[in-house]
C-alpha positions as CSV (number, residue, x, y, z in Angstrom):
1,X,89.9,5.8,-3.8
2,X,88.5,7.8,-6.4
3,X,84.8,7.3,-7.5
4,X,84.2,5.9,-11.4
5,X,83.3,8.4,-13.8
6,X,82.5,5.7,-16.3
7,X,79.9,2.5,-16.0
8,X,80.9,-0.8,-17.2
9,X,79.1,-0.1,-20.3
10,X,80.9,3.1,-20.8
11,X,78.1,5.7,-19.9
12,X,79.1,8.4,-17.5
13,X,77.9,7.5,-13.9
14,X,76.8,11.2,-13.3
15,X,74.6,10.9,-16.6
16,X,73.1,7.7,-15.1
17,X,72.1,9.3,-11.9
18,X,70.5,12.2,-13.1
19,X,68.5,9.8,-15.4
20,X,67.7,7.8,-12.5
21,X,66.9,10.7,-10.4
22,X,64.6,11.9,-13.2
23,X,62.8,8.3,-13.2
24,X,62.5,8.5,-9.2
25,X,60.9,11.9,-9.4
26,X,58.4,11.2,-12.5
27,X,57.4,8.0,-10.6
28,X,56.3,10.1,-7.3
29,X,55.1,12.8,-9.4
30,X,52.6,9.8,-11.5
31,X,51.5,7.9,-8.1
32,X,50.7,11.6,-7.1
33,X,48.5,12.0,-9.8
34,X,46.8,8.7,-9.5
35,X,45.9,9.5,-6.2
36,X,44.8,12.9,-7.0
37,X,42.6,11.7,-9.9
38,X,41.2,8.5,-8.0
39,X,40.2,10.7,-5.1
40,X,38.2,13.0,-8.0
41,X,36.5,9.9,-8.9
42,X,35.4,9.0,-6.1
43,X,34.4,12.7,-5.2
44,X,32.3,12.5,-8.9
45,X,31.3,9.1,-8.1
46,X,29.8,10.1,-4.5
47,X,28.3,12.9,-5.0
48,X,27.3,12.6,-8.6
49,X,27.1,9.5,-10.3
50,X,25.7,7.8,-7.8
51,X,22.9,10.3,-6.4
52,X,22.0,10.5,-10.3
53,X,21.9,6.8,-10.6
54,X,19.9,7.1,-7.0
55,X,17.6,9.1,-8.6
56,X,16.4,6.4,-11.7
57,X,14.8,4.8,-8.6
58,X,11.8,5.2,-6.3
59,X,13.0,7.9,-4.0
60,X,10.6,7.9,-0.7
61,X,10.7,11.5,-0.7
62,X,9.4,12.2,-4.3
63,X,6.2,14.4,-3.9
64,X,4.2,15.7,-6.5
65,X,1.5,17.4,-4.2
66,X,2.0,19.2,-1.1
67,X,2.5,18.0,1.8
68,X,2.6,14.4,1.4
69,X,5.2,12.0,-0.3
70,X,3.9,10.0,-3.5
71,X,5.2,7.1,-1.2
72,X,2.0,8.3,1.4
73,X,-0.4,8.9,-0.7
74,X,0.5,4.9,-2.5
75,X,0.2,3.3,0.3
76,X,-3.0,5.6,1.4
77,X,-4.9,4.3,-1.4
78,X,-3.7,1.0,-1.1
79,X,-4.4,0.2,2.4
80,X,-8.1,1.8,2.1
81,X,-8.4,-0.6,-1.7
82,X,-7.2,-3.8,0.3
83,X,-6.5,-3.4,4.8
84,X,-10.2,-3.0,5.9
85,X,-10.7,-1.2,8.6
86,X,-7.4,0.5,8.7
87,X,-6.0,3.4,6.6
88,X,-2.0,4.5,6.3
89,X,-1.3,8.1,7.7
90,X,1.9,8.2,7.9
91,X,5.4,6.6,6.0
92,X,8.7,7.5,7.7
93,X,12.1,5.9,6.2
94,X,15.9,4.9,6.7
95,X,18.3,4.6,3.6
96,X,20.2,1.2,4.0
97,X,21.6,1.2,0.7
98,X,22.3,2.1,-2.7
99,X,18.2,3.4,-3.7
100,X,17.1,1.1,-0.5
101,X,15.2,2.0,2.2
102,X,13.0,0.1,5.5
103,X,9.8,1.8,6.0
104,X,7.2,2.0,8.9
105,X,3.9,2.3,7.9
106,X,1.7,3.6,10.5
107,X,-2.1,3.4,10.2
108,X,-5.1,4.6,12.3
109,X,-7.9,1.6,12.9
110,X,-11.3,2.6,11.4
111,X,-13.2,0.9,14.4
112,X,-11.4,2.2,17.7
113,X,-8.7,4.9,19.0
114,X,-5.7,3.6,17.6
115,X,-2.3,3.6,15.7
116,X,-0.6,0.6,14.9
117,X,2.8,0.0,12.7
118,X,3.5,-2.1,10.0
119,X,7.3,-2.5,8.5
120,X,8.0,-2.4,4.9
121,X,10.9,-1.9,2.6
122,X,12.0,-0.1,-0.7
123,X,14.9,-1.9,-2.8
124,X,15.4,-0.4,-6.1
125,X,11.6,0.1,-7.2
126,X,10.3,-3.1,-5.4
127,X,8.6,-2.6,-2.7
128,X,7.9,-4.8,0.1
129,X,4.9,-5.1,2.4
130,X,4.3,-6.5,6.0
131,X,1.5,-9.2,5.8
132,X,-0.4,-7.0,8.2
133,X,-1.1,-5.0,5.6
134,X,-2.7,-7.2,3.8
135,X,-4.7,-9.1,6.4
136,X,-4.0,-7.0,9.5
137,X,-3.8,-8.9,12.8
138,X,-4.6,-12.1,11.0
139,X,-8.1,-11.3,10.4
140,X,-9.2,-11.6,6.6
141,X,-13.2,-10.1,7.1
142,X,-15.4,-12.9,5.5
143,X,-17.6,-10.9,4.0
144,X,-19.1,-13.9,1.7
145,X,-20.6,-13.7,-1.6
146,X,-17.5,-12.8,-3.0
147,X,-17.5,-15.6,-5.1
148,X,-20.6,-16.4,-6.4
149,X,-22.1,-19.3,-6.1
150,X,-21.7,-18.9,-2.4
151,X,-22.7,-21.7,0.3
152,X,-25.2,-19.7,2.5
153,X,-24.9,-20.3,6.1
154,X,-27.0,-23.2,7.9
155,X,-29.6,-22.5,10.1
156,X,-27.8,-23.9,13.1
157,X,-25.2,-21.5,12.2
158,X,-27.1,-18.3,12.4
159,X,-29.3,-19.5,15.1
160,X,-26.2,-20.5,16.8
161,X,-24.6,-16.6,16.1
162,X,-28.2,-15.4,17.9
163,X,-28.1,-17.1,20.7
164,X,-24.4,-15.9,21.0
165,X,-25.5,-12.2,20.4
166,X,-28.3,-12.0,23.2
167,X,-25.5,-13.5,26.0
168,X,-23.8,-10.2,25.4
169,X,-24.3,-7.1,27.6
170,X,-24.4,-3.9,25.9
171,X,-21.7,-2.6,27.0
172,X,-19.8,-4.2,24.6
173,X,-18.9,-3.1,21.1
174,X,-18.7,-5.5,18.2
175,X,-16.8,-5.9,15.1
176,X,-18.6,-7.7,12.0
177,X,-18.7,-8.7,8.8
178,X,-22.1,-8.1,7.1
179,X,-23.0,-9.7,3.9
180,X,-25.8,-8.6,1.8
181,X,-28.3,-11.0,0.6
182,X,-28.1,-9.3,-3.3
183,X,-25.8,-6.5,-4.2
184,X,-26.2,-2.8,-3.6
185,X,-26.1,0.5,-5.5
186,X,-24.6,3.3,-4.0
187,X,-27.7,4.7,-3.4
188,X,-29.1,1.7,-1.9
189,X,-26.0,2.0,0.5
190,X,-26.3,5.4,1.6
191,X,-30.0,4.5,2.9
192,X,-28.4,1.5,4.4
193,X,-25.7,3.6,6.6
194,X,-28.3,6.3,7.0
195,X,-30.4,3.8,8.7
196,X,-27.4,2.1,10.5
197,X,-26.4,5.8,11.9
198,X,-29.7,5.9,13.7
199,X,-29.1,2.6,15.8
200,X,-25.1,3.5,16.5
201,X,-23.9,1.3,13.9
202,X,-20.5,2.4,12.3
203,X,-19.7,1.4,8.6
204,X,-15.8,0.9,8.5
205,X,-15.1,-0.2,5.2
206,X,-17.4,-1.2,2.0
207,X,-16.8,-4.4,0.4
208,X,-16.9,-3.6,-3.4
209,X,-17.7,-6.0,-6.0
210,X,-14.6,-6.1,-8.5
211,X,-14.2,-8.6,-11.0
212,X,-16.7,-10.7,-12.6
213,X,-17.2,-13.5,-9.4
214,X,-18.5,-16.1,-11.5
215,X,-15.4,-16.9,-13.1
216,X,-14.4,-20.2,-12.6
217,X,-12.1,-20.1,-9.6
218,X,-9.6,-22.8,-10.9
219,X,-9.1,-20.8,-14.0
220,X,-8.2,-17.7,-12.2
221,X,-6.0,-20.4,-10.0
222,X,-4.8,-21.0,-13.3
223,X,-3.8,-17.7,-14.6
224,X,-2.8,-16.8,-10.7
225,X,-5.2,-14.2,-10.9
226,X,-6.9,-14.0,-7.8
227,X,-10.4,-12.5,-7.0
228,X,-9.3,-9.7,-4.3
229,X,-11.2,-8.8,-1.5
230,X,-11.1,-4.7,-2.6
231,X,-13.4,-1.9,-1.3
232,X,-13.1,1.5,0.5
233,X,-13.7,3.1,3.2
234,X,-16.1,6.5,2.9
235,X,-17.8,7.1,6.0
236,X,-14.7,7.3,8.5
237,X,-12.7,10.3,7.6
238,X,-9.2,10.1,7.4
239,X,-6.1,12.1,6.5
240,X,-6.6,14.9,3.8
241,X,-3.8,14.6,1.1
242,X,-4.0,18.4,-0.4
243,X,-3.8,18.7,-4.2
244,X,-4.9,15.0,-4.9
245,X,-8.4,16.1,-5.8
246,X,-7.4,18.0,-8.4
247,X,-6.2,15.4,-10.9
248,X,-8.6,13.1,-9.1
249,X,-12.0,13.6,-8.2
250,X,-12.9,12.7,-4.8
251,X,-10.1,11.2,-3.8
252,X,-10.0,12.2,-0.7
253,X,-13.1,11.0,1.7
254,X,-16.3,12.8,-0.3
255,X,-17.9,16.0,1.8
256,X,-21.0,14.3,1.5
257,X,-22.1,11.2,1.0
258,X,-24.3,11.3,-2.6
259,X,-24.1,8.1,-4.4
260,X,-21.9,9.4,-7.4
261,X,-19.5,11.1,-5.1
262,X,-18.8,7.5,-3.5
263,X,-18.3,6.0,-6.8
264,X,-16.1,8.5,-7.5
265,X,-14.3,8.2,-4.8
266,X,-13.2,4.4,-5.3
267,X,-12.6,5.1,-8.8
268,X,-10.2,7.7,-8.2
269,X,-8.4,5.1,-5.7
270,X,-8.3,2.8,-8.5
271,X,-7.0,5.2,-11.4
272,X,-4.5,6.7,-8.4
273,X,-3.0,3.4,-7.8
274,X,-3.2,2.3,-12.1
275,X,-1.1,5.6,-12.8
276,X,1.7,5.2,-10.3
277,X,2.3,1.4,-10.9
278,X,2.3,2.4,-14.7
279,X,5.0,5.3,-13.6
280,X,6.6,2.5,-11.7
281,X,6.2,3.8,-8.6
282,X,3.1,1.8,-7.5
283,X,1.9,-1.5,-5.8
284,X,0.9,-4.4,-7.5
285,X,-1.3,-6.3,-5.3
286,X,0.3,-9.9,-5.0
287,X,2.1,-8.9,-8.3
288,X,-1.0,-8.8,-10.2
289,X,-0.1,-5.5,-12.4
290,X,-3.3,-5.5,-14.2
291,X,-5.7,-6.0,-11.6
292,X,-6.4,-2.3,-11.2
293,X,-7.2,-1.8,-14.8
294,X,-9.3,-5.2,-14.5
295,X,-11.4,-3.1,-12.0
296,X,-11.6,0.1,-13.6
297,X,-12.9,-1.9,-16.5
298,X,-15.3,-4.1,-14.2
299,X,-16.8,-0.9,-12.5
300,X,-17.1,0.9,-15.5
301,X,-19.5,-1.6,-17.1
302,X,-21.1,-2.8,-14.3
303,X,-21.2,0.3,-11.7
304,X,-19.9,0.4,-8.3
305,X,-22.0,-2.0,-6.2
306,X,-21.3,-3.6,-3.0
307,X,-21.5,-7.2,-1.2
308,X,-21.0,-6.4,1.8
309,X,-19.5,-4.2,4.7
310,X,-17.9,-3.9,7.9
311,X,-19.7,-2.4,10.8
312,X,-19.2,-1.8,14.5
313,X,-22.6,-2.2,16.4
314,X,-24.0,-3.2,20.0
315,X,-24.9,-6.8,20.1
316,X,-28.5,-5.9,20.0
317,X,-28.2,-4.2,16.8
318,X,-26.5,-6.6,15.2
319,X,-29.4,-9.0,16.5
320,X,-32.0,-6.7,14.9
321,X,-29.7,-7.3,11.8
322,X,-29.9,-10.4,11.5
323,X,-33.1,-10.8,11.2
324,X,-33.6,-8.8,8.3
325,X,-34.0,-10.6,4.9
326,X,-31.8,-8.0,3.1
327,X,-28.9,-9.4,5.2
328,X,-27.1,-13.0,3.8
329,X,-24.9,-13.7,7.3
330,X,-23.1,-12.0,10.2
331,X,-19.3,-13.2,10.9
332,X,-17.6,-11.1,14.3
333,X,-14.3,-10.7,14.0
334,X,-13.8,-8.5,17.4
335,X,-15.1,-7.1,20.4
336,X,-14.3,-4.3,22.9
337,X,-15.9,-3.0,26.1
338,X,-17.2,0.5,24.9
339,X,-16.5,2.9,27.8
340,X,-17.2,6.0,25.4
């Protein structure tokens, strides 16, 4: 039997299957090029939109001085301003995301032979802080005074810490935190550590007084503006950060230890820490943004002066301390056995 050469509707049946010939081929050839052009998306979209929309966001690896990631030198001046007795030396990083990335902190202790980690995280220009950094191993160094007026400690309470101090052999090494009975200068501190050097007494961090203390605590409550516990660390070395100096003074540990070059030195930790929250790539501490500036004002009109440090000593030192009328109380918050 003979094929049709017409269709019911009186079109030729060869015309019909070229035109639907044509439509089968135009159809392949159009799913071919929307696979072709979805694959060039996501080419563009990989390796160009999104590293460039990566790149509005806090990358870990952004360095502006040599040698050290902005992220390092942050958390440097952060941990010195807030952790006492430890500083951040090193900031290693996994991405986990779209501009995310976990963090380990390490730090070196101020007050014996060791690194410890802390974990931490960046998520699109918020970043996240172990608690250890902020009171490391659960100790928060009462240094009192810090809001004045303070309730001094009883006499049964320091006789109490004396006859604790002279049951301890002197082999061991202790941690404290020492409160001045008025604040210092930074001159009266140097004669304080120069005198401390000569009876083996190590100062680990400074205690510096930062806001105005007087302010009524509930209104701070109020405004959740909290009086920190801020200071710096200027007699224990620690890591060199190339560069920094340059734009500001002193940043790193001073080469000697004159008075101005101490102020200085926490001003610059200060200004360090204002400039790269204001570039948004900074720390607010417990989201206060303008606590920094708060400082920088503070210090500016009323000097650098300090409260209070933290010091490792023998027990007999810290005994000999104690008796002093220049010193408010004594607190441990640690001891060793000192086999140096």
């Amino acid at each position: 039997e003979k094929e049709p050469q017409w269709g019911e509707d009186g079109s030729p049946i060869s015309e019909i299957r070229k035109i639907q010939r044509t439509i089968r081929r135009r159809s392949w050839k159009n799913i071919s090029i929307s696979v072709i052009l979805a694959a060039i998306l996501l080419t563009v979209s990989v390796f160009g939109i999104i590293p460039w929309a990566e790149s509005l966001y806090w990358n870990p690896d952004e360095a502006a001085y040599r040698d050290c990631t902005d992220l390092e030198v942050t958390l440097n001046a952060y941990t010195e301003l807030f952790a006492p007795g430890y500083n951040s030396i090193l900031v290693t990083h996994h991405r986990t995301g779209f501009a995310s990335y976990e963090l380990q902190i390490h730090l070196a202790s101020n007050a014996q032979d060791e690194v410890l980690t802390a974990r931490g995280s960046l998520e699109r220009n918020v970043l996240h802080l172990d608690d250890f950094l902020v009171s490391p191993e659960g100790k928060n160094y009462p240094i009192s005074r810090r809001i004045l007026p303070d309730v001094p400690p009883t006499p049964s309470e320091t006789e109490a810490l004396r006859v604790q101090l002279r049951s301890l052999p002197d082999y061991v090494r202790l941690e404290a935190a020492v409160t001045f009975s008025e604040d210092l200068s930074m001159e009266e501190l140097v004669t304080f550590w120069e005198n401390a050097m000569q009876h083996s007494m190590d100062i680990t961090w400074v205690a510096v007084r930062s806001v105005e203390s007087t302010f009524e605590p509930l209104e701070r409550i109020r405004l959740n503006k909290w009086i920190p516990q801020c200071g710096m660390d200027p007699f224990t070395g620690g890591k060199v950060y190339p560069g920094v100096d340059l734009d500001y003074r002193y940043y790193n540990k001073p080469d000697s230890f004159e008075p101005e070059q101490l102020e200085q030195h926490f001003i610059s930790l200060l200004q360090y820490s204002a400039d790269q929250l204001e570039k948004g790539r900074g720390i607010a501490h417990y989201g206060d943004e303008e606590l920094y500036a708060e400082i920088l004002d503070y210090v500016e009109e009323n000097g650098v002066k300090t409260y209070g440090v933290v010091v490792t000593a023998t027990p007999k030192t810290l005994l000999e301390l104690l008796d002093r009328d220049s010193i408010y109380d004594i607190r441990l918050t640690d001891c060793w056995i000192d086999i140096g």
